PDB file of N, CA and C in Angstrom:
ATOM      1  N   UNK A   1     -76.022 -29.109  39.504  1.00 68.00           N
ATOM      2  CA  UNK A   1     -74.519 -29.036  38.354  1.00 68.00           C
ATOM      3  C   UNK A   1     -74.814 -30.410  37.632  1.00 68.00           C
ATOM      4  N   UNK A   2     -75.153 -30.562  36.498  1.00 78.00           N
ATOM      5  CA  UNK A   2     -74.301 -31.439  35.469  1.00 78.00           C
ATOM      6  C   UNK A   2     -73.245 -31.452  34.384  1.00 78.00           C
ATOM      7  N   UNK A   3     -72.667 -32.578  33.904  1.00 81.00           N
ATOM      8  CA  UNK A   3     -71.605 -32.293  33.090  1.00 81.00           C
ATOM      9  C   UNK A   3     -71.371 -31.358  32.206  1.00 81.00           C
ATOM     10  N   UNK A   4     -72.937 -31.677  31.840  1.00 79.00           N
ATOM     11  CA  UNK A   4     -72.240 -30.383  30.255  1.00 79.00           C
ATOM     12  C   UNK A   4     -72.549 -29.525  30.253  1.00 79.00           C
ATOM     13  N   UNK A   5     -73.467 -28.592  31.239  1.00 78.00           N
ATOM     14  CA  UNK A   5     -73.484 -27.582  31.987  1.00 78.00           C
ATOM     15  C   UNK A   5     -72.377 -26.502  32.584  1.00 78.00           C
ATOM     16  N   UNK A   6     -71.099 -27.362  33.009  1.00 73.00           N
ATOM     17  CA  UNK A   6     -70.133 -27.197  33.890  1.00 73.00           C
ATOM     18  C   UNK A   6     -69.247 -27.583  32.624  1.00 73.00           C
ATOM     19  N   UNK A   7     -69.306 -27.604  31.523  1.00 78.00           N
ATOM     20  CA  UNK A   7     -68.298 -28.410  29.871  1.00 78.00           C
ATOM     21  C   UNK A   7     -68.881 -26.723  29.434  1.00 78.00           C
ATOM     22  N   UNK A   8     -70.219 -26.474  29.443  1.00 78.00           N
ATOM     23  CA  UNK A   8     -71.112 -24.995  28.217  1.00 78.00           C
ATOM     24  C   UNK A   8     -70.361 -24.360  29.997  1.00 78.00           C
ATOM     25  N   UNK A   9     -70.087 -24.184  30.750  1.00 74.00           N
ATOM     26  CA  UNK A   9     -69.180 -23.164  31.086  1.00 74.00           C
ATOM     27  C   UNK A   9     -68.067 -22.895  31.399  1.00 74.00           C
ATOM     28  N   UNK A  10     -67.013 -23.708  31.114  1.00 74.00           N
ATOM     29  CA  UNK A  10     -66.105 -24.198  31.336  1.00 74.00           C
ATOM     30  C   UNK A  10     -64.587 -23.181  29.868  1.00 74.00           C
ATOM     31  N   UNK A  11     -65.938 -23.588  28.970  1.00 78.00           N
ATOM     32  CA  UNK A  11     -66.134 -23.107  27.380  1.00 78.00           C
ATOM     33  C   UNK A  11     -66.211 -22.069  26.938  1.00 78.00           C
ATOM     34  N   UNK A  12     -66.582 -21.753  27.925  1.00 80.00           N
ATOM     35  CA  UNK A  12     -67.912 -20.633  27.363  1.00 80.00           C
ATOM     36  C   UNK A  12     -66.547 -19.073  27.084  1.00 80.00           C
ATOM     37  N   UNK A  13     -66.866 -17.992  26.439  1.00 83.00           N
ATOM     38  CA  UNK A  13     -65.670 -16.548  26.222  1.00 83.00           C
ATOM     39  C   UNK A  13     -65.986 -16.294  27.733  1.00 83.00           C
ATOM     40  N   UNK A  14     -66.587 -15.847  28.502  1.00 83.00           N
ATOM     41  CA  UNK A  14     -66.910 -15.155  30.020  1.00 83.00           C
ATOM     42  C   UNK A  14     -65.586 -15.828  30.870  1.00 83.00           C
ATOM     43  N   UNK A  15     -66.227 -16.852  30.977  1.00 81.00           N
ATOM     44  CA  UNK A  15     -64.778 -16.958  31.885  1.00 81.00           C
ATOM     45  C   UNK A  15     -63.302 -17.701  30.892  1.00 81.00           C
ATOM     46  N   UNK A  16     -62.937 -17.720  29.529  1.00 84.00           N
ATOM     47  CA  UNK A  16     -61.604 -17.507  29.595  1.00 84.00           C
ATOM     48  C   UNK A  16     -61.305 -16.184  29.592  1.00 84.00           C
ATOM     49  N   UNK A  17     -61.855 -15.292  29.551  1.00 89.00           N
ATOM     50  CA  UNK A  17     -61.827 -13.697  29.585  1.00 89.00           C
ATOM     51  C   UNK A  17     -61.968 -13.406  31.276  1.00 89.00           C
ATOM     52  N   UNK A  18     -62.531 -13.826  32.320  1.00 90.00           N
ATOM     53  CA  UNK A  18     -61.922 -14.151  33.341  1.00 90.00           C
ATOM     54  C   UNK A  18     -60.279 -14.185  33.730  1.00 90.00           C
ATOM     55  N   UNK A  19     -60.442 -15.743  33.060  1.00 88.00           N
ATOM     56  CA  UNK A  19     -59.068 -16.319  33.174  1.00 88.00           C
ATOM     57  C   UNK A  19     -57.907 -15.961  32.477  1.00 88.00           C
ATOM     58  N   UNK A  20     -58.067 -15.328  31.565  1.00 91.00           N
ATOM     59  CA  UNK A  20     -56.761 -13.757  31.400  1.00 91.00           C
ATOM     60  C   UNK A  20     -56.755 -12.687  31.768  1.00 91.00           C
ATOM     61  N   UNK A  21     -57.631 -11.920  32.049  1.00 95.00           N
ATOM     62  CA  UNK A  21     -57.920 -11.242  32.864  1.00 95.00           C
ATOM     63  C   UNK A  21     -56.891 -11.682  34.308  1.00 95.00           C
ATOM     64  N   UNK A  22     -57.468 -12.242  35.526  1.00 95.00           N
ATOM     65  CA  UNK A  22     -56.292 -13.241  35.584  1.00 95.00           C
ATOM     66  C   UNK A  22     -54.943 -13.198  36.129  1.00 95.00           C
ATOM     67  N   UNK A  23     -55.282 -13.913  35.135  1.00 96.00           N
ATOM     68  CA  UNK A  23     -53.525 -14.075  34.864  1.00 96.00           C
ATOM     69  C   UNK A  23     -52.965 -13.196  34.151  1.00 96.00           C
ATOM     70  N   UNK A  24     -53.149 -12.101  33.511  1.00 96.00           N
ATOM     71  CA  UNK A  24     -52.846 -10.522  33.623  1.00 96.00           C
ATOM     72  C   UNK A  24     -51.897 -10.557  34.407  1.00 96.00           C
ATOM     73  N   UNK A  25     -52.796 -10.219  35.408  1.00 96.00           N
ATOM     74  CA  UNK A  25     -53.234  -9.373  36.316  1.00 96.00           C
ATOM     75  C   UNK A  25     -52.156 -10.674  37.386  1.00 96.00           C
ATOM     76  N   UNK A  26     -51.662 -11.273  37.792  1.00 96.00           N
ATOM     77  CA  UNK A  26     -50.771 -12.265  38.177  1.00 96.00           C
ATOM     78  C   UNK A  26     -48.981 -11.809  37.764  1.00 96.00           C
ATOM     79  N   UNK A  27     -49.292 -12.073  36.446  1.00 97.00           N
ATOM     80  CA  UNK A  27     -47.776 -11.851  35.457  1.00 97.00           C
ATOM     81  C   UNK A  27     -47.430  -9.890  35.860  1.00 97.00           C
ATOM     82  N   UNK A  28     -48.161  -8.559  36.286  1.00 96.00           N
ATOM     83  CA  UNK A  28     -48.419  -7.779  36.365  1.00 96.00           C
ATOM     84  C   UNK A  28     -47.509  -7.615  37.504  1.00 96.00           C
ATOM     85  N   UNK A  29     -48.014  -8.314  38.461  1.00 96.00           N
ATOM     86  CA  UNK A  29     -48.157  -8.306  39.864  1.00 96.00           C
ATOM     87  C   UNK A  29     -46.895  -8.977  40.005  1.00 96.00           C
ATOM     88  N   UNK A  30     -46.436  -9.834  39.310  1.00 96.00           N
ATOM     89  CA  UNK A  30     -45.026 -10.303  39.917  1.00 96.00           C
ATOM     90  C   UNK A  30     -44.062  -9.704  39.330  1.00 96.00           C
ATOM     91  N   UNK A  31     -43.955  -8.560  37.780  1.00 96.00           N
ATOM     92  CA  UNK A  31     -43.351  -7.588  37.047  1.00 96.00           C
ATOM     93  C   UNK A  31     -42.512  -6.599  38.288  1.00 96.00           C
ATOM     94  N   UNK A  32     -44.454  -6.067  38.333  1.00 96.00           N
ATOM     95  CA  UNK A  32     -43.769  -5.122  39.177  1.00 96.00           C
ATOM     96  C   UNK A  32     -43.200  -5.402  40.864  1.00 96.00           C
ATOM     97  N   UNK A  33     -43.304  -5.979  41.539  1.00 96.00           N
ATOM     98  CA  UNK A  33     -42.612  -6.711  43.167  1.00 96.00           C
ATOM     99  C   UNK A  33     -40.607  -6.954  41.369  1.00 96.00           C
ATOM    100  N   UNK A  34     -40.942  -7.724  40.930  1.00 96.00           N
ATOM    101  CA  UNK A  34     -39.368  -7.624  40.589  1.00 96.00           C
ATOM    102  C   UNK A  34     -38.510  -6.487  39.909  1.00 96.00           C
ATOM    103  N   UNK A  35     -39.320  -5.940  39.154  1.00 96.00           N
ATOM    104  CA  UNK A  35     -38.953  -4.146  39.325  1.00 96.00           C
ATOM    105  C   UNK A  35     -38.689  -3.157  41.182  1.00 96.00           C
ATOM    106  N   UNK A  36     -39.059  -3.703  41.790  1.00 95.00           N
ATOM    107  CA  UNK A  36     -38.882  -2.701  43.048  1.00 95.00           C
ATOM    108  C   UNK A  36     -38.390  -2.954  43.475  1.00 95.00           C
ATOM    109  N   UNK A  37     -37.864  -4.815  43.780  1.00 96.00           N
ATOM    110  CA  UNK A  37     -36.421  -4.990  43.896  1.00 96.00           C
ATOM    111  C   UNK A  37     -35.275  -4.752  43.238  1.00 96.00           C
ATOM    112  N   UNK A  38     -35.822  -5.276  41.967  1.00 97.00           N
ATOM    113  CA  UNK A  38     -34.304  -4.661  40.976  1.00 97.00           C
ATOM    114  C   UNK A  38     -33.110  -2.888  41.378  1.00 97.00           C
ATOM    115  N   UNK A  39     -34.664  -1.443  41.670  1.00 97.00           N
ATOM    116  CA  UNK A  39     -35.093  -0.748  41.682  1.00 97.00           C
ATOM    117  C   UNK A  39     -34.420  -0.601  43.205  1.00 97.00           C
ATOM    118  N   UNK A  40     -34.591  -1.565  44.300  1.00 96.00           N
ATOM    119  CA  UNK A  40     -34.012  -1.423  44.704  1.00 96.00           C
ATOM    120  C   UNK A  40     -32.513  -2.265  45.380  1.00 96.00           C
ATOM    121  N   UNK A  41     -31.997  -3.098  44.781  1.00 96.00           N
ATOM    122  CA  UNK A  41     -30.901  -3.331  44.315  1.00 96.00           C
ATOM    123  C   UNK A  41     -29.772  -1.787  44.037  1.00 96.00           C
ATOM    124  N   UNK A  42     -30.521  -1.298  42.770  1.00 96.00           N
ATOM    125  CA  UNK A  42     -29.615  -0.716  41.896  1.00 96.00           C
ATOM    126  C   UNK A  42     -29.403   0.512  43.150  1.00 96.00           C
ATOM    127  N   UNK A  43     -30.959   0.544  43.152  1.00 96.00           N
ATOM    128  CA  UNK A  43     -30.287   2.220  44.408  1.00 96.00           C
ATOM    129  C   UNK A  43     -29.449   1.543  45.592  1.00 96.00           C
ATOM    130  N   UNK A  44     -29.009   0.308  45.369  1.00 96.00           N
ATOM    131  CA  UNK A  44     -28.435   0.682  47.038  1.00 96.00           C
ATOM    132  C   UNK A  44     -27.112   0.231  46.816  1.00 96.00           C
ATOM    133  N   UNK A  45     -27.150   0.360  45.351  1.00 96.00           N
ATOM    134  CA  UNK A  45     -25.548  -0.398  44.665  1.00 96.00           C
ATOM    135  C   UNK A  45     -24.846   1.220  44.322  1.00 96.00           C
ATOM    136  N   UNK A  46     -25.860   1.872  44.147  1.00 97.00           N
ATOM    137  CA  UNK A  46     -25.591   3.003  43.877  1.00 97.00           C
ATOM    138  C   UNK A  46     -24.895   4.047  45.032  1.00 97.00           C
ATOM    139  N   UNK A  47     -25.542   3.773  45.744  1.00 96.00           N
ATOM    140  CA  UNK A  47     -25.249   4.124  47.417  1.00 96.00           C
ATOM    141  C   UNK A  47     -24.329   4.032  47.636  1.00 96.00           C
ATOM    142  N   UNK A  48     -23.612   2.545  47.783  1.00 96.00           N
ATOM    143  CA  UNK A  48     -22.350   1.292  47.941  1.00 96.00           C
ATOM    144  C   UNK A  48     -20.915   2.567  47.316  1.00 96.00           C
ATOM    145  N   UNK A  49     -22.064   2.671  45.880  1.00 97.00           N
ATOM    146  CA  UNK A  49     -20.910   3.670  44.857  1.00 97.00           C
ATOM    147  C   UNK A  49     -20.005   4.447  44.999  1.00 97.00           C
ATOM    148  N   UNK A  50     -21.027   5.444  45.582  1.00 97.00           N
ATOM    149  CA  UNK A  50     -21.375   6.682  46.459  1.00 97.00           C
ATOM    150  C   UNK A  50     -19.769   6.959  47.630  1.00 97.00           C
ATOM    151  N   UNK A  51     -20.126   5.427  48.597  1.00 96.00           N
ATOM    152  CA  UNK A  51     -20.003   6.144  49.575  1.00 96.00           C
ATOM    153  C   UNK A  51     -18.344   5.659  49.181  1.00 96.00           C
ATOM    154  N   UNK A  52     -17.884   4.179  48.195  1.00 97.00           N
ATOM    155  CA  UNK A  52     -17.277   4.137  47.969  1.00 97.00           C
ATOM    156  C   UNK A  52     -15.901   4.950  46.749  1.00 97.00           C
ATOM    157  N   UNK A  53     -16.407   5.771  46.576  1.00 97.00           N
ATOM    158  CA  UNK A  53     -16.155   7.211  45.387  1.00 97.00           C
ATOM    159  C   UNK A  53     -15.479   8.290  46.669  1.00 97.00           C
ATOM    160  N   UNK A  54     -16.660   8.494  47.444  1.00 97.00           N
ATOM    161  CA  UNK A  54     -15.766   9.969  48.384  1.00 97.00           C
ATOM    162  C   UNK A  54     -15.303   9.289  49.178  1.00 97.00           C
ATOM    163  N   UNK A  55     -14.642   7.707  49.301  1.00 97.00           N
ATOM    164  CA  UNK A  55     -13.686   7.595  50.333  1.00 97.00           C
ATOM    165  C   UNK A  55     -12.284   7.380  48.923  1.00 97.00           C
ATOM    166  N   UNK A  56     -12.549   7.530  47.894  1.00 97.00           N
ATOM    167  CA  UNK A  56     -11.112   7.549  47.502  1.00 97.00           C
ATOM    168  C   UNK A  56     -11.233   8.684  46.645  1.00 97.00           C
ATOM    169  N   UNK A  57     -11.958   9.127  46.280  1.00 97.00           N
ATOM    170  CA  UNK A  57     -11.832  10.599  46.054  1.00 97.00           C
ATOM    171  C   UNK A  57     -11.350  11.566  48.104  1.00 97.00           C
ATOM    172  N   UNK A  58     -11.341  11.197  48.567  1.00 97.00           N
ATOM    173  CA  UNK A  58     -10.453  11.629  49.570  1.00 97.00           C
ATOM    174  C   UNK A  58      -9.650  11.353  49.977  1.00 97.00           C
ATOM    175  N   UNK A  59      -9.011   9.222  49.582  1.00 97.00           N
ATOM    176  CA  UNK A  59      -7.481   8.822  49.409  1.00 97.00           C
ATOM    177  C   UNK A  59      -6.928  10.163  48.668  1.00 97.00           C
ATOM    178  N   UNK A  60      -7.205  10.379  47.556  1.00 98.00           N
ATOM    179  CA  UNK A  60      -7.005  11.275  46.211  1.00 98.00           C
ATOM    180  C   UNK A  60      -6.257  12.518  46.735  1.00 98.00           C
ATOM    181  N   UNK A  61      -7.264  13.239  47.695  1.00 98.00           N
ATOM    182  CA  UNK A  61      -6.685  14.632  48.193  1.00 98.00           C
ATOM    183  C   UNK A  61      -6.048  14.497  48.709  1.00 98.00           C
ATOM    184  N   UNK A  62      -5.819  13.326  50.148  1.00 97.00           N
ATOM    185  CA  UNK A  62      -5.008  13.084  50.895  1.00 97.00           C
ATOM    186  C   UNK A  62      -3.473  12.804  50.070  1.00 97.00           C
ATOM    187  N   UNK A  63      -3.202  12.345  49.456  1.00 98.00           N
ATOM    188  CA  UNK A  63      -2.029  12.242  48.439  1.00 98.00           C
ATOM    189  C   UNK A  63      -1.476  13.346  47.698  1.00 98.00           C
ATOM    190  N   UNK A  64      -3.197  13.980  46.857  1.00 97.00           N
ATOM    191  CA  UNK A  64      -2.396  15.122  46.659  1.00 97.00           C
ATOM    192  C   UNK A  64      -1.415  16.640  47.371  1.00 97.00           C
ATOM    193  N   UNK A  65      -2.179  16.208  48.526  1.00 97.00           N
ATOM    194  CA  UNK A  65      -1.449  17.472  49.248  1.00 97.00           C
ATOM    195  C   UNK A  65      -0.142  16.755  49.968  1.00 97.00           C
ATOM    196  N   UNK A  66       0.106  15.204  49.798  1.00 97.00           N
ATOM    197  CA  UNK A  66       1.218  14.772  50.185  1.00 97.00           C
ATOM    198  C   UNK A  66       2.690  15.350  48.740  1.00 97.00           C
ATOM    199  N   UNK A  67       1.331  15.244  48.509  1.00 97.00           N
ATOM    200  CA  UNK A  67       2.323  15.684  46.936  1.00 97.00           C
ATOM    201  C   UNK A  67       2.921  16.665  47.024  1.00 97.00           C
ATOM    202  N   UNK A  68       2.289  18.199  46.888  1.00 97.00           N
ATOM    203  CA  UNK A  68       2.241  19.045  47.195  1.00 97.00           C
ATOM    204  C   UNK A  68       3.136  19.893  48.390  1.00 97.00           C
ATOM    205  N   UNK A  69       3.037  19.398  49.011  1.00 97.00           N
ATOM    206  CA  UNK A  69       3.910  19.198  50.216  1.00 97.00           C
ATOM    207  C   UNK A  69       5.644  18.672  49.918  1.00 97.00           C
ATOM    208  N   UNK A  70       5.969  17.518  48.865  1.00 97.00           N
ATOM    209  CA  UNK A  70       6.883  17.207  49.149  1.00 97.00           C
ATOM    210  C   UNK A  70       7.620  17.868  47.641  1.00 97.00           C
ATOM    211  N   UNK A  71       6.363  18.362  47.060  1.00 97.00           N
ATOM    212  CA  UNK A  71       6.700  19.262  45.810  1.00 97.00           C
ATOM    213  C   UNK A  71       7.486  20.580  46.196  1.00 97.00           C
ATOM    214  N   UNK A  72       7.123  21.390  47.395  1.00 97.00           N
ATOM    215  CA  UNK A  72       6.903  22.254  48.243  1.00 97.00           C
ATOM    216  C   UNK A  72       8.550  22.539  48.193  1.00 97.00           C
ATOM    217  N   UNK A  73       9.083  21.247  49.003  1.00 97.00           N
ATOM    218  CA  UNK A  73      10.155  20.935  49.769  1.00 97.00           C
ATOM    219  C   UNK A  73      11.000  20.626  49.044  1.00 97.00           C
ATOM    220  N   UNK A  74      10.433  19.984  47.774  1.00 97.00           N
ATOM    221  CA  UNK A  74      12.095  20.110  46.949  1.00 97.00           C
ATOM    222  C   UNK A  74      12.027  21.181  46.114  1.00 97.00           C
ATOM    223  N   UNK A  75      10.946  21.798  45.539  1.00 97.00           N
ATOM    224  CA  UNK A  75      11.386  23.400  45.368  1.00 97.00           C
ATOM    225  C   UNK A  75      12.300  24.313  46.140  1.00 97.00           C
ATOM    226  N   UNK A  76      12.117  23.999  47.424  1.00 97.00           N
ATOM    227  CA  UNK A  76      12.752  24.844  48.759  1.00 97.00           C
ATOM    228  C   UNK A  76      14.343  24.383  48.239  1.00 97.00           C
ATOM    229  N   UNK A  77      14.255  22.534  48.438  1.00 96.00           N
ATOM    230  CA  UNK A  77      15.848  21.997  48.574  1.00 96.00           C
ATOM    231  C   UNK A  77      16.186  22.979  47.083  1.00 96.00           C
ATOM    232  N   UNK A  78      15.529  22.669  45.772  1.00 96.00           N
ATOM    233  CA  UNK A  78      16.024  23.219  44.749  1.00 96.00           C
ATOM    234  C   UNK A  78      17.013  24.904  44.808  1.00 96.00           C
ATOM    235  N   UNK A  79      16.146  25.731  45.555  1.00 96.00           N
ATOM    236  CA  UNK A  79      16.992  26.873  45.396  1.00 96.00           C
ATOM    237  C   UNK A  79      18.312  27.074  46.231  1.00 96.00           C
ATOM    238  N   UNK A  80      18.771  26.103  47.433  1.00 96.00           N
ATOM    239  CA  UNK A  80      19.312  26.048  48.267  1.00 96.00           C
ATOM    240  C   UNK A  80      20.545  25.919  47.404  1.00 96.00           C
ATOM    241  N   UNK A  81      20.551  24.773  46.848  1.00 96.00           N
ATOM    242  CA  UNK A  81      21.216  24.275  46.154  1.00 96.00           C
ATOM    243  C   UNK A  81      21.727  25.027  44.901  1.00 96.00           C
ATOM    244  N   UNK A  82      20.685  25.275  44.278  1.00 96.00           N
ATOM    245  CA  UNK A  82      21.250  26.840  43.351  1.00 96.00           C
ATOM    246  C   UNK A  82      22.150  28.175  44.149  1.00 96.00           C
ATOM    247  N   UNK A  83      21.507  28.268  45.935  1.00 95.00           N
ATOM    248  CA  UNK A  83      22.359  29.490  46.447  1.00 95.00           C
ATOM    249  C   UNK A  83      24.079  28.522  46.269  1.00 95.00           C
ATOM    250  N   UNK A  84      24.013  27.064  47.023  1.00 95.00           N
ATOM    251  CA  UNK A  84      24.729  26.749  47.067  1.00 95.00           C
ATOM    252  C   UNK A  84      26.193  26.489  45.393  1.00 95.00           C
ATOM    253  N   UNK A  85      25.428  26.289  44.470  1.00 95.00           N
ATOM    254  CA  UNK A  85      25.576  26.464  43.504  1.00 95.00           C
ATOM    255  C   UNK A  85      26.695  27.896  43.544  1.00 95.00           C
ATOM    256  N   UNK A  86      25.776  28.923  43.465  1.00 94.00           N
ATOM    257  CA  UNK A  86      26.245  30.495  42.974  1.00 94.00           C
ATOM    258  C   UNK A  86      27.181  30.464  43.840  1.00 94.00           C
ATOM    259  N   UNK A  87      27.174  30.330  45.577  1.00 94.00           N
ATOM    260  CA  UNK A  87      28.101  30.230  45.719  1.00 94.00           C
ATOM    261  C   UNK A  87      29.679  30.182  46.403  1.00 94.00           C
ATOM    262  N   UNK A  88      29.262  28.534  45.670  1.00 94.00           N
ATOM    263  CA  UNK A  88      30.984  28.181  44.988  1.00 94.00           C
ATOM    264  C   UNK A  88      31.760  28.693  43.482  1.00 94.00           C
ATOM    265  N   UNK A  89      30.348  28.592  42.542  1.00 94.00           N
ATOM    266  CA  UNK A  89      31.266  29.476  41.825  1.00 94.00           C
ATOM    267  C   UNK A  89      31.953  30.933  41.850  1.00 94.00           C
ATOM    268  N   UNK A  90      31.399  31.355  43.334  1.00 93.00           N
ATOM    269  CA  UNK A  90      31.926  32.332  43.473  1.00 93.00           C
ATOM    270  C   UNK A  90      33.384  32.333  43.912  1.00 93.00           C
ATOM    271  N   UNK A  91      33.090  31.336  44.596  1.00 91.00           N
ATOM    272  CA  UNK A  91      34.296  31.260  45.305  1.00 91.00           C
ATOM    273  C   UNK A  91      35.591  30.435  44.520  1.00 91.00           C
ATOM    274  N   UNK A  92      35.027  29.545  43.668  1.00 93.00           N
ATOM    275  CA  UNK A  92      35.995  29.842  42.285  1.00 93.00           C
ATOM    276  C   UNK A  92      36.085  30.451  41.762  1.00 93.00           C
ATOM    277  N   UNK A  93      35.527  31.221  41.912  1.00 91.00           N
ATOM    278  CA  UNK A  93      36.190  32.595  40.888  1.00 91.00           C
ATOM    279  C   UNK A  93      37.035  33.074  41.263  1.00 91.00           C
ATOM    280  N   UNK A  94      37.236  33.762  42.612  1.00 92.00           N
ATOM    281  CA  UNK A  94      37.305  34.713  42.955  1.00 92.00           C
ATOM    282  C   UNK A  94      39.400  34.212  43.375  1.00 92.00           C
ATOM    283  N   UNK A  95      39.482  32.574  43.692  1.00 91.00           N
ATOM    284  CA  UNK A  95      40.386  31.457  43.417  1.00 91.00           C
ATOM    285  C   UNK A  95      41.097  31.705  42.031  1.00 91.00           C
ATOM    286  N   UNK A  96      40.164  31.130  40.998  1.00 89.00           N
ATOM    287  CA  UNK A  96      41.084  32.069  39.722  1.00 89.00           C
ATOM    288  C   UNK A  96      41.242  33.098  39.868  1.00 89.00           C
ATOM    289  N   UNK A  97      40.987  34.084  40.213  1.00 88.00           N
ATOM    290  CA  UNK A  97      41.463  35.603  39.933  1.00 88.00           C
ATOM    291  C   UNK A  97      42.601  35.261  41.222  1.00 88.00           C
ATOM    292  N   UNK A  98      42.902  35.383  42.241  1.00 90.00           N
ATOM    293  CA  UNK A  98      43.906  34.476  42.605  1.00 90.00           C
ATOM    294  C   UNK A  98      45.418  34.342  42.311  1.00 90.00           C
ATOM    295  N   UNK A  99      44.658  33.572  41.561  1.00 89.00           N
ATOM    296  CA  UNK A  99      45.895  32.447  40.931  1.00 89.00           C
ATOM    297  C   UNK A  99      46.289  32.796  39.663  1.00 89.00           C
ATOM    298  N   UNK A 100      45.665  33.738  39.594  1.00 90.00           N
ATOM    299  CA  UNK A 100      45.975  34.741  37.309  1.00 90.00           C
ATOM    300  C   UNK A 100      46.068  35.863  38.222  1.00 90.00           C
ATOM    301  N   UNK A 101      46.503  36.518  39.367  1.00 89.00           N
ATOM    302  CA  UNK A 101      47.651  37.403  39.757  1.00 89.00           C
ATOM    303  C   UNK A 101      49.042  37.327  40.490  1.00 89.00           C
ATOM    304  N   UNK A 102      48.314  36.011  41.094  1.00 89.00           N
ATOM    305  CA  UNK A 102      49.712  35.129  40.858  1.00 89.00           C
ATOM    306  C   UNK A 102      51.065  35.076  39.633  1.00 89.00           C
ATOM    307  N   UNK A 103      50.179  34.043  39.600  1.00 86.00           N
ATOM    308  CA  UNK A 103      51.330  33.454  38.029  1.00 86.00           C
ATOM    309  C   UNK A 103      51.772  34.657  37.515  1.00 86.00           C
ATOM    310  N   UNK A 104      50.800  36.359  37.518  1.00 87.00           N
ATOM    311  CA  UNK A 104      51.178  37.504  36.067  1.00 87.00           C
ATOM    312  C   UNK A 104      52.873  38.552  37.574  1.00 87.00           C
ATOM    313  N   UNK A 105      52.383  38.154  39.044  1.00 86.00           N
ATOM    314  CA  UNK A 105      53.572  38.608  39.964  1.00 86.00           C
ATOM    315  C   UNK A 105      54.912  37.544  39.439  1.00 86.00           C
ATOM    316  N   UNK A 106      54.527  36.658  39.414  1.00 83.00           N
ATOM    317  CA  UNK A 106      56.079  35.467  39.059  1.00 83.00           C
ATOM    318  C   UNK A 106      56.558  35.807  37.970  1.00 83.00           C
ATOM    319  N   UNK A 107      55.869  36.229  37.131  1.00 69.00           N
ATOM    320  CA  UNK A 107      56.485  36.213  35.589  1.00 69.00           C
ATOM    321  C   UNK A 107      56.927  37.966  35.719  1.00 69.00           C
TER     322      UNK A 107
END
């Protein structure tokens, strides 16, 4: 082939169309590869976040159980304090009644 023939072939619309098709195919291949990598990365992140979330949930449930136990003990203590206060109040009332009786007898 001569240079003139090569020049005509290079300038023909069929060659440019083929070049464009090859270029578009290459670009699409790269885009799909990048999308696959991005999808895999996002899937891995999602899995990691799911594991972290589960660990966080377990820790929160443990803390909630501990808090509930502490509240139960606090409620029991308050009941005991209330009983002690009632008993003390009754003792003071009895003492007050005795003091009143003694004062009446002395007068």
